[in-house]
Short mmCIF file of C-alpha atoms and ligand atoms in Angstrom, two decimals:
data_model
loop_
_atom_site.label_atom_id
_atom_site.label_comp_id
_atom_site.label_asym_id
_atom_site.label_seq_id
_atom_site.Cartn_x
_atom_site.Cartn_y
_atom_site.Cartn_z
CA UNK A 1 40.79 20.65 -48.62
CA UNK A 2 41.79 24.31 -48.44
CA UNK A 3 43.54 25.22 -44.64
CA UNK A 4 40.34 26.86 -43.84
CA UNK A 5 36.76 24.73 -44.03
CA UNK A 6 34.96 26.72 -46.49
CA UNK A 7 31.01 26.42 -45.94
CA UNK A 8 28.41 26.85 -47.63
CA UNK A 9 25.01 28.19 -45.87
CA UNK A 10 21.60 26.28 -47.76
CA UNK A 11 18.34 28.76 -46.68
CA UNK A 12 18.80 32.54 -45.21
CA UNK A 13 16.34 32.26 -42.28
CA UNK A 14 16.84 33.38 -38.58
CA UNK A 15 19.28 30.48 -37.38
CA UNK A 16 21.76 30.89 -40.09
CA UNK A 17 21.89 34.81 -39.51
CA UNK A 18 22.28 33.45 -36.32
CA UNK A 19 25.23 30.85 -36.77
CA UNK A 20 26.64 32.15 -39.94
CA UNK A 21 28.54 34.93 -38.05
CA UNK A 22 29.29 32.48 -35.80
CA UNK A 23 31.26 30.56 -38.48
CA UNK A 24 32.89 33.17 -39.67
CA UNK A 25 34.33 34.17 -36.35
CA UNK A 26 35.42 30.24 -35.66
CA UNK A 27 38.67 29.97 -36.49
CA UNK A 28 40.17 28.13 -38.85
CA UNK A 29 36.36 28.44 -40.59
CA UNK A 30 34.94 30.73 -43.18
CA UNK A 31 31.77 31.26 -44.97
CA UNK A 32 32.39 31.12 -48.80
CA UNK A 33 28.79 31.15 -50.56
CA UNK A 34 25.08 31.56 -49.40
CA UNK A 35 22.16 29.92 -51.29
CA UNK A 36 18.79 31.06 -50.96
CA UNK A 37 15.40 30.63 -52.33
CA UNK A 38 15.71 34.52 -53.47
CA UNK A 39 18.88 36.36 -54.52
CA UNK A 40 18.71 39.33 -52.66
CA UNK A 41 18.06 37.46 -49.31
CA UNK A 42 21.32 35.56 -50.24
CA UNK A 43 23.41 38.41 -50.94
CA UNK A 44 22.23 39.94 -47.57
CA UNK A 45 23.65 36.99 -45.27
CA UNK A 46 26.52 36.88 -47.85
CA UNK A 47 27.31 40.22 -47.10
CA UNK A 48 27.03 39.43 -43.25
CA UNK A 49 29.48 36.92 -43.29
CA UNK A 50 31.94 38.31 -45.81
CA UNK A 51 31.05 35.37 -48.03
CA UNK A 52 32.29 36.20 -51.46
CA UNK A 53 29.55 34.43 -53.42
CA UNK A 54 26.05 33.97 -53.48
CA UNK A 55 23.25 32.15 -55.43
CA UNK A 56 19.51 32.60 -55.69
CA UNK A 57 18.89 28.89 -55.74
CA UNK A 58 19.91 25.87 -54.00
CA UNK A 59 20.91 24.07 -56.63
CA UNK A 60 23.45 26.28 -57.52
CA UNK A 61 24.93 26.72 -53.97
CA UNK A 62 25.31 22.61 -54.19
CA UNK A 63 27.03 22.38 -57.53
CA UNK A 64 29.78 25.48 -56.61
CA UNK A 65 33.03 23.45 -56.18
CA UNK A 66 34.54 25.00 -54.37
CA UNK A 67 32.29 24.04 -50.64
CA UNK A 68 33.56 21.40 -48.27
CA UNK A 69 30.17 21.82 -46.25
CA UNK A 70 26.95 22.89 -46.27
CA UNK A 71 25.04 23.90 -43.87
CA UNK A 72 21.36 23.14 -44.29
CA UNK A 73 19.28 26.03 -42.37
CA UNK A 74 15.98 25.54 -43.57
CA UNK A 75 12.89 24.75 -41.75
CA UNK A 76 12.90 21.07 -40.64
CA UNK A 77 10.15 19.97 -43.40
CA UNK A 78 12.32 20.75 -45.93
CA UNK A 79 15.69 18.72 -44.44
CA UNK A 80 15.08 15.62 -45.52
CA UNK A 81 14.86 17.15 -49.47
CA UNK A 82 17.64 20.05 -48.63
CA UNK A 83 20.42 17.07 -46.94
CA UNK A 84 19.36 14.69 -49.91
CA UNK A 85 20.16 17.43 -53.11
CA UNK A 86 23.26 18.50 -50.95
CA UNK A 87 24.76 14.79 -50.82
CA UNK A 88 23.76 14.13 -54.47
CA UNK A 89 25.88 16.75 -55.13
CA UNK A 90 29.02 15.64 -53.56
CA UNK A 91 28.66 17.62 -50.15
CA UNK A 92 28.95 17.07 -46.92
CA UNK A 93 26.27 18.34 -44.66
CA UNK A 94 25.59 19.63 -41.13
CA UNK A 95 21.68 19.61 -40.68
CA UNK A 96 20.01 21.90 -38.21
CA UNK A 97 17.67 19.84 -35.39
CA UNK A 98 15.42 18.35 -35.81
CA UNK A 99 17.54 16.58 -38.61
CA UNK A 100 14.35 15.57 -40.38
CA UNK A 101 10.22 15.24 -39.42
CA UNK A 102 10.39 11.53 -38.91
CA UNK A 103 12.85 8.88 -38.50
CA UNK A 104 11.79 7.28 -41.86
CA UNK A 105 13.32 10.36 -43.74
CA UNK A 106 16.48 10.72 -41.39
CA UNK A 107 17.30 6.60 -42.02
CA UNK A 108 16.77 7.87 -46.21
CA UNK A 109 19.35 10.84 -45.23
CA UNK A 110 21.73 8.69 -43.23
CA UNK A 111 22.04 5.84 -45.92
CA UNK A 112 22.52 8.34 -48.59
CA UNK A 113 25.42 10.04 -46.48
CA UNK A 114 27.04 6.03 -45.77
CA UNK A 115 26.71 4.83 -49.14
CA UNK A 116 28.59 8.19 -50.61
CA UNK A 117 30.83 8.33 -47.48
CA UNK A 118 30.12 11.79 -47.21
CA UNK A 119 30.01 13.71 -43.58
CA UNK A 120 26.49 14.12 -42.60
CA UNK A 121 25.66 15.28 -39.10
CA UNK A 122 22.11 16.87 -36.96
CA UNK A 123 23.31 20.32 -35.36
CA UNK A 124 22.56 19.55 -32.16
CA UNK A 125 24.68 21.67 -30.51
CA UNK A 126 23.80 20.19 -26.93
CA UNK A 127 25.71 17.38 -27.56
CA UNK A 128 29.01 19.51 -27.86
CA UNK A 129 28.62 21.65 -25.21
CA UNK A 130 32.03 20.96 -22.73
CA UNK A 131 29.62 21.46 -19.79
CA UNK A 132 26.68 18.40 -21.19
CA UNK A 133 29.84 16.57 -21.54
CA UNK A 134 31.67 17.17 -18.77
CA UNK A 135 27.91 15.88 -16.79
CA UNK A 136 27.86 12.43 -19.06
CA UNK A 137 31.40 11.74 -17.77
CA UNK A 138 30.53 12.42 -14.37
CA UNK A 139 27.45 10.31 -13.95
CA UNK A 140 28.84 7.40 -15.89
CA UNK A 141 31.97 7.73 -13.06
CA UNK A 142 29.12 6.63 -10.43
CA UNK A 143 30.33 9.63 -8.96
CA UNK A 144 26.04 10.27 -8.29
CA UNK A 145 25.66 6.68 -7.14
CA UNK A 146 23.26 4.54 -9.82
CA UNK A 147 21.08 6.76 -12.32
CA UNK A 148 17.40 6.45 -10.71
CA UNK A 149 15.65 10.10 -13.53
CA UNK A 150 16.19 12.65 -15.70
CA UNK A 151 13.70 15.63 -15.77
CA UNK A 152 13.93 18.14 -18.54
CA UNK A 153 12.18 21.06 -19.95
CA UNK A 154 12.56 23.05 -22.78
CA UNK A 155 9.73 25.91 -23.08
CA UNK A 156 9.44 29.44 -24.76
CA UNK A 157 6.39 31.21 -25.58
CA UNK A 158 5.45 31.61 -29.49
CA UNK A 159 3.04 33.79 -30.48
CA UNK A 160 0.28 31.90 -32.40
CA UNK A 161 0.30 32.34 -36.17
CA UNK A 162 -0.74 30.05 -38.68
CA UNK A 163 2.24 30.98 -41.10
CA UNK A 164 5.49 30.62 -37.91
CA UNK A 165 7.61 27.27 -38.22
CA UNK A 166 6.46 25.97 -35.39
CA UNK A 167 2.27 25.85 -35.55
CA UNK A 168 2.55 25.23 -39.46
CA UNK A 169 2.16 21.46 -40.33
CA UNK A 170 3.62 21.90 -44.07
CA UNK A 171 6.98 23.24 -42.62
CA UNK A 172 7.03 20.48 -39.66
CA UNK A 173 5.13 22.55 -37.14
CA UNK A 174 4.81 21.58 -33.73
CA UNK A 175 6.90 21.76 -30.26
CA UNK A 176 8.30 18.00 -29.93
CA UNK A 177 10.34 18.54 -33.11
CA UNK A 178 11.45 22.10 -32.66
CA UNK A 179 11.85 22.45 -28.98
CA UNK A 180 11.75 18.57 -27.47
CA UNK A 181 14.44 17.59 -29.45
CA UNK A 182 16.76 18.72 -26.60
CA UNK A 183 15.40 17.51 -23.75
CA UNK A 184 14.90 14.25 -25.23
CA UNK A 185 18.29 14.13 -26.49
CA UNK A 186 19.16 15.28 -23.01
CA UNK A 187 17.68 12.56 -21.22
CA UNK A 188 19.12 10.24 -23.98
CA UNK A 189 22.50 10.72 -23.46
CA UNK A 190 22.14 9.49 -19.37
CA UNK A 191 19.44 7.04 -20.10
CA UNK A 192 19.30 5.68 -23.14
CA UNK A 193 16.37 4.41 -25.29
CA UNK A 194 13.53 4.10 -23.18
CA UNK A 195 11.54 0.58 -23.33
CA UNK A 196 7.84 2.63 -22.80
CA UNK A 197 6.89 6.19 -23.73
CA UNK A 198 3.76 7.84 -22.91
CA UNK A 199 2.57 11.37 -24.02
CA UNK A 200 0.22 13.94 -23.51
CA UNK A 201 -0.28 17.43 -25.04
CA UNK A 202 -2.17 20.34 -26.41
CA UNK A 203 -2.89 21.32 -29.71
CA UNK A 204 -2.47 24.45 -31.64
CA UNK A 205 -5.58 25.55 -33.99
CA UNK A 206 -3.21 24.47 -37.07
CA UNK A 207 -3.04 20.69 -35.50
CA UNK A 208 0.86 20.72 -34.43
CA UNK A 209 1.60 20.17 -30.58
CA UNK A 210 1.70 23.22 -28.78
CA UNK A 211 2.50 21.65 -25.70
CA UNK A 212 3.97 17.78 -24.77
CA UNK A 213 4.57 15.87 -22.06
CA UNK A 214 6.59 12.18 -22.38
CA UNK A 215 6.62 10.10 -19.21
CA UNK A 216 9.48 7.70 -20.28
CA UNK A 217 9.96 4.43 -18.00
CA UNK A 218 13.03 1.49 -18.09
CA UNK A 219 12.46 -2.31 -17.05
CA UNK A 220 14.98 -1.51 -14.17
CA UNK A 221 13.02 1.22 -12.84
CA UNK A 222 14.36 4.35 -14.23
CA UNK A 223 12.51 6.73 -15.78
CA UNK A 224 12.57 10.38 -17.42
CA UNK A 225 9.99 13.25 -17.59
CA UNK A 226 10.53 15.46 -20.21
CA UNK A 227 8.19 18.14 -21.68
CA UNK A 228 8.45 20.89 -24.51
CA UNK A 229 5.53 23.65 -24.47
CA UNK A 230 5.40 26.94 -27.18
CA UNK A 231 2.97 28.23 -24.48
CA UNK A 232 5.03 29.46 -22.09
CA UNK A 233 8.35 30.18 -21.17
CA UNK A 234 10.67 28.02 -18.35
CA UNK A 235 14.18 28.17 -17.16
CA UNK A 236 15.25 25.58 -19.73
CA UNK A 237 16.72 23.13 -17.20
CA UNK A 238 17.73 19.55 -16.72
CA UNK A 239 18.17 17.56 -13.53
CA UNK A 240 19.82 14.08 -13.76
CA UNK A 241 19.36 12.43 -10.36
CA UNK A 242 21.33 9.52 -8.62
CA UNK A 243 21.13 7.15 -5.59
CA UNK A 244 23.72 9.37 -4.49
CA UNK A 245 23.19 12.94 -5.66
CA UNK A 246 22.10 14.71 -8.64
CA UNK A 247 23.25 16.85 -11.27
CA UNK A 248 21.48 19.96 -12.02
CA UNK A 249 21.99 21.75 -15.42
CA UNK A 250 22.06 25.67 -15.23
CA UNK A 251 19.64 28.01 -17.59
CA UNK A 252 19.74 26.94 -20.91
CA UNK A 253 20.17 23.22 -21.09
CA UNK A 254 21.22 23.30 -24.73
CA UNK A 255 24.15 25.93 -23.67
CA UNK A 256 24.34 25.83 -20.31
CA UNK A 257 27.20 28.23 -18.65
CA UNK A 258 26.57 26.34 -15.69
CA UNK A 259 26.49 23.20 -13.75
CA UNK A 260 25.96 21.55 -9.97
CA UNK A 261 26.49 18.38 -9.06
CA UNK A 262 25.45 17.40 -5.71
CA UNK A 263 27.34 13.93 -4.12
CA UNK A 264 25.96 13.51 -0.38
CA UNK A 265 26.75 16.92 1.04
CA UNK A 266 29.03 18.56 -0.96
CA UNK A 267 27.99 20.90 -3.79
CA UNK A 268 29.70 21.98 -6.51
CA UNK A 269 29.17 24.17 -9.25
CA UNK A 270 31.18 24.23 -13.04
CA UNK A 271 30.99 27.14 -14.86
CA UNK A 272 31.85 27.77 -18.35
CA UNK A 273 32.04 30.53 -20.73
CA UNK A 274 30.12 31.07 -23.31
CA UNK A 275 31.47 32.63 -26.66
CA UNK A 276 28.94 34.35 -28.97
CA UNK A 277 26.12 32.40 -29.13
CA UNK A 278 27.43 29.01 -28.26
CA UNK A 279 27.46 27.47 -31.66
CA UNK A 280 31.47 27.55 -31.98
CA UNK A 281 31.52 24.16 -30.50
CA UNK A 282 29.77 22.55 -32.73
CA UNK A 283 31.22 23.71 -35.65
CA UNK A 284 34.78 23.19 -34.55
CA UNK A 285 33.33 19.87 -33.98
CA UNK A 286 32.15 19.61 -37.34
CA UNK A 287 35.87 21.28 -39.22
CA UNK A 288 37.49 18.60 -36.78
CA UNK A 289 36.06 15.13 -38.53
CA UNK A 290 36.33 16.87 -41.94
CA UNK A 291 39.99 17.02 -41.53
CA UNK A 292 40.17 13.95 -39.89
CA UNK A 293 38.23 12.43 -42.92
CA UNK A 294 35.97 11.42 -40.51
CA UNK A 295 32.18 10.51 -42.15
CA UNK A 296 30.13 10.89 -38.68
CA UNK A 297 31.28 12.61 -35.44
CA UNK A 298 31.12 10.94 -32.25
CA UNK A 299 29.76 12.87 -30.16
CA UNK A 300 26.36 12.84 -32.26
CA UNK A 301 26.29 9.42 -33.62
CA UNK A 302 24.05 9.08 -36.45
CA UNK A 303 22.04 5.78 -35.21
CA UNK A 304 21.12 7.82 -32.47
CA UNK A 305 19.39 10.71 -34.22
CA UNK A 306 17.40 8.22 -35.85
CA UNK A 307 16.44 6.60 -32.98
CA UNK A 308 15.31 9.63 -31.21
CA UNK A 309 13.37 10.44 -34.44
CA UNK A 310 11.76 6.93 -33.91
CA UNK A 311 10.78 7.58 -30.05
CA UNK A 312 9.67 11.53 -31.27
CA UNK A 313 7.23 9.34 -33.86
CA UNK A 314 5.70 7.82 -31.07
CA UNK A 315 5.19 10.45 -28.79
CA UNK A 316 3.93 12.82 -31.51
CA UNK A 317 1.56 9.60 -32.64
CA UNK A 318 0.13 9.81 -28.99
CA UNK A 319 -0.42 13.65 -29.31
CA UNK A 320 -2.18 12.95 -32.56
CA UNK A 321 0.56 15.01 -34.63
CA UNK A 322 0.47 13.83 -38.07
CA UNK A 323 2.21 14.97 -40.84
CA UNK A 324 1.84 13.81 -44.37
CA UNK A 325 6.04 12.41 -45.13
CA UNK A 326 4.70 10.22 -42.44
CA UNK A 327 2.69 8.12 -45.04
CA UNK A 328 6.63 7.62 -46.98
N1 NAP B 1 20.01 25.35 -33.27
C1 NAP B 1 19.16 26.23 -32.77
O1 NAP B 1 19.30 26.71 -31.66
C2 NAP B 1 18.00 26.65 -33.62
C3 NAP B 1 17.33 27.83 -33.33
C4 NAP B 1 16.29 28.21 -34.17
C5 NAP B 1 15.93 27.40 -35.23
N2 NAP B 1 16.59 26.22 -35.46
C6 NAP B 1 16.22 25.34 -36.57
O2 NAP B 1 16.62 25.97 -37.76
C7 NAP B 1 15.69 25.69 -38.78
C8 NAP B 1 15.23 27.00 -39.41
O3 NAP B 1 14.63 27.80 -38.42
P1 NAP B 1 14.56 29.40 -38.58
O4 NAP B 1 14.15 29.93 -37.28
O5 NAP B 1 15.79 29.88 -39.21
O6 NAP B 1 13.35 29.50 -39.61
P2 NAP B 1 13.07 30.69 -40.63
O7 NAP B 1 13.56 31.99 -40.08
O8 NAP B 1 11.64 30.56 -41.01
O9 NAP B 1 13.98 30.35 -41.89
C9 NAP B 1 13.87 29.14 -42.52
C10 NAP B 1 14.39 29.23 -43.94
O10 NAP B 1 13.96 28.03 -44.57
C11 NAP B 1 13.93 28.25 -45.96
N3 NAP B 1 12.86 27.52 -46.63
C12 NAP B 1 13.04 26.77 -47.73
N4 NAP B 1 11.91 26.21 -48.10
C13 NAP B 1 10.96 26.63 -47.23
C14 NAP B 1 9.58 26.42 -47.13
N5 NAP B 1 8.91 25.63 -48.00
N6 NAP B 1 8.92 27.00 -46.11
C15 NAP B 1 9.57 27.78 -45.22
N7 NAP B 1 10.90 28.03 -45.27
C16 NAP B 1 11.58 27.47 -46.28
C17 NAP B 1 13.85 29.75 -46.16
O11 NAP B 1 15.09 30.02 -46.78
P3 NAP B 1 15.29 31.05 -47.97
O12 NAP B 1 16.02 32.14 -47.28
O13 NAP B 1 16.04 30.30 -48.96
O14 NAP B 1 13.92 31.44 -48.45
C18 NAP B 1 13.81 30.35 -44.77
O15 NAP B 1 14.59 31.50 -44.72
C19 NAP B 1 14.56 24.88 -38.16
O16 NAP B 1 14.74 23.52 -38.46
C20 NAP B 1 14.72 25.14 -36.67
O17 NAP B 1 14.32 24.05 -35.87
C21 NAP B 1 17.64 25.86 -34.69
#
């Protein structure tokens, strides 16, 4: 491996103009080749990231040698082919959320990643943000008494069209997969898998969720509301409540600057920092277990992106969301 990660970015869209410049500004990271469905789209985010090489086709991003990642920034319906071609060829992958439409493709992914030992891991970013973390440790210290909720929202308004990622059911259209992902990852990492799930929502004229609502509950009493909408916008927030307090994530769950935790009557708020757009985290996170040979990182174990996939089948089932991968 050469002293800097080299990546390679797999689809030109708006996340990797996004997170490209990001990597290129993390150090110790550097963009080396862009693939894209079209040349001249390649050469544009090539050009952004002072990556020296650039392909009109993803095949040929995969076979250049000289990659020790790729990251796959397509639109989530296409994931589950994207992460396969990209393994086949030797590479190690970061996929962007949701990691694939159902949990039958992301256990497909995940096998194909064990069996060639190669690095494989869902971007969510959430999961390597120092403040999210820095709340896990402090609710599993009891330091908020016994976990009784979670509540979490993650909305934003999206104009209708039939064509955008997130009403179009060929691309993996809906809100559950492209927003809900983080709140039900966020109540995931306090709770756990939930033993019920119950969800209602609206939908779109194209047949993907506009808006969803999961009621989760736990044999010992604990439960977790969590709902997504493309509607409407909220404050992105979390709240993780205790017999003894609460914490409440700031703006932004999935990069939250801020934090308070509430035990009896003290309050106290953590504040971080955020650099750029937040992503730097995760992709140190992601350089990290490639030099340290490691195949899957801990902080966004693999089992568990399949299992929320598996509880995100359900919910969407309930919604009547359907898309045709579902079928295998
Ligand atoms: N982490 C985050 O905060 C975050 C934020 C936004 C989006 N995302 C995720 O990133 C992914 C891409 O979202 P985006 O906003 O970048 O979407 P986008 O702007 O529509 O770009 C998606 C890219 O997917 C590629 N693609 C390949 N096959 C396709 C097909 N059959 N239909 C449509 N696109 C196809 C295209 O790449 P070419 O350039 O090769 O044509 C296109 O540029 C989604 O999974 C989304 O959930 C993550």
């Amino acid at each position: 491996m050469a002293d800097s990660i080299r990546w390679g970015i797999l689809g030109a869209g708006g996340i990797a103009h996004t997170v490209g410049p990001e990597i290129a500004a993390t150090p110790g990271n550097q963009v080396v080749a862009v693939g894209a469905r079209d040349l001249d789209r390649a050469t544009a985010l090539a050009t952004k990231v002072g990556a020296p090489r650039s392909y009109g086709s993803y095949a040929e991003l995969v076979a250049d040698p000289d990659i020790d990642v790729v990251y796959i920034a397509t639109t989530h319906g296409q994931h589950h082919e994207h992460a396969l071609l990209t393994l086949r060829a030797g590479k190690p992958i970061l996929v962007e959320k949701a990691f694939t439409l159902n949990a039958r493709e992301a256990r497909e992914v995940v096998a194909e990643a064990r069996q060639r030992r190669l690095f494989c891991m869902e971007g969510m970013w959430m999961r390597m943000n120092p403040l999210i973390r820095e709340a896990q440790q402090i609710a599993a210290s009891g330091r908020i008494g016994d976990l009784v909720s979670v509540h979490a929202d993650l909305s934003r308004r999206f104009e209708f069209d039939p064509t955008h990622r997130l009403y179009n059911l060929a691309a993996g259209g809906g809100t559950l997969l492209d927003l809900g992902v983080y709140p039900t990852t966020f109540a995931w990492l306090f709770l756990g898998r939930p033993d019920s799930v119950h969800t209602t929502g609206a939908l779109a004229p194209t047949g993907s969720d506009a808006s969803a609502a999961m009621q989760w509950g736990y044999h010992d009493g604990r439960f977790a509301q969590i709902s997504c909408s493309a509607l409407g916008p909220s404050p992105l927030t979390g709240v993780v409540a205790g017999t003894e307090g609460w914490i409440s994530i700031g703006e932004r769950v999935h990069r939250a600057p801020y934090i308070t935790v509430r035990e009896g009557d003290d309050e106290q708020v953590l504040r971080q920092t955020v650099t750029g757009t937040g992503f730097d985290h995760e992709i140190a996170e992601v350089a990290r277990c490639l030099r340290a040979g490691e195949i899957e990182s801990p902080l966004a174990p693999l089992d568990d992106t399949v299992a929320i996939l598996e509880v995100l089948d359900e919910a969407r089932a309930q919604v009547g969301v359907h898309y045709p991968s579902d079928q295998g």
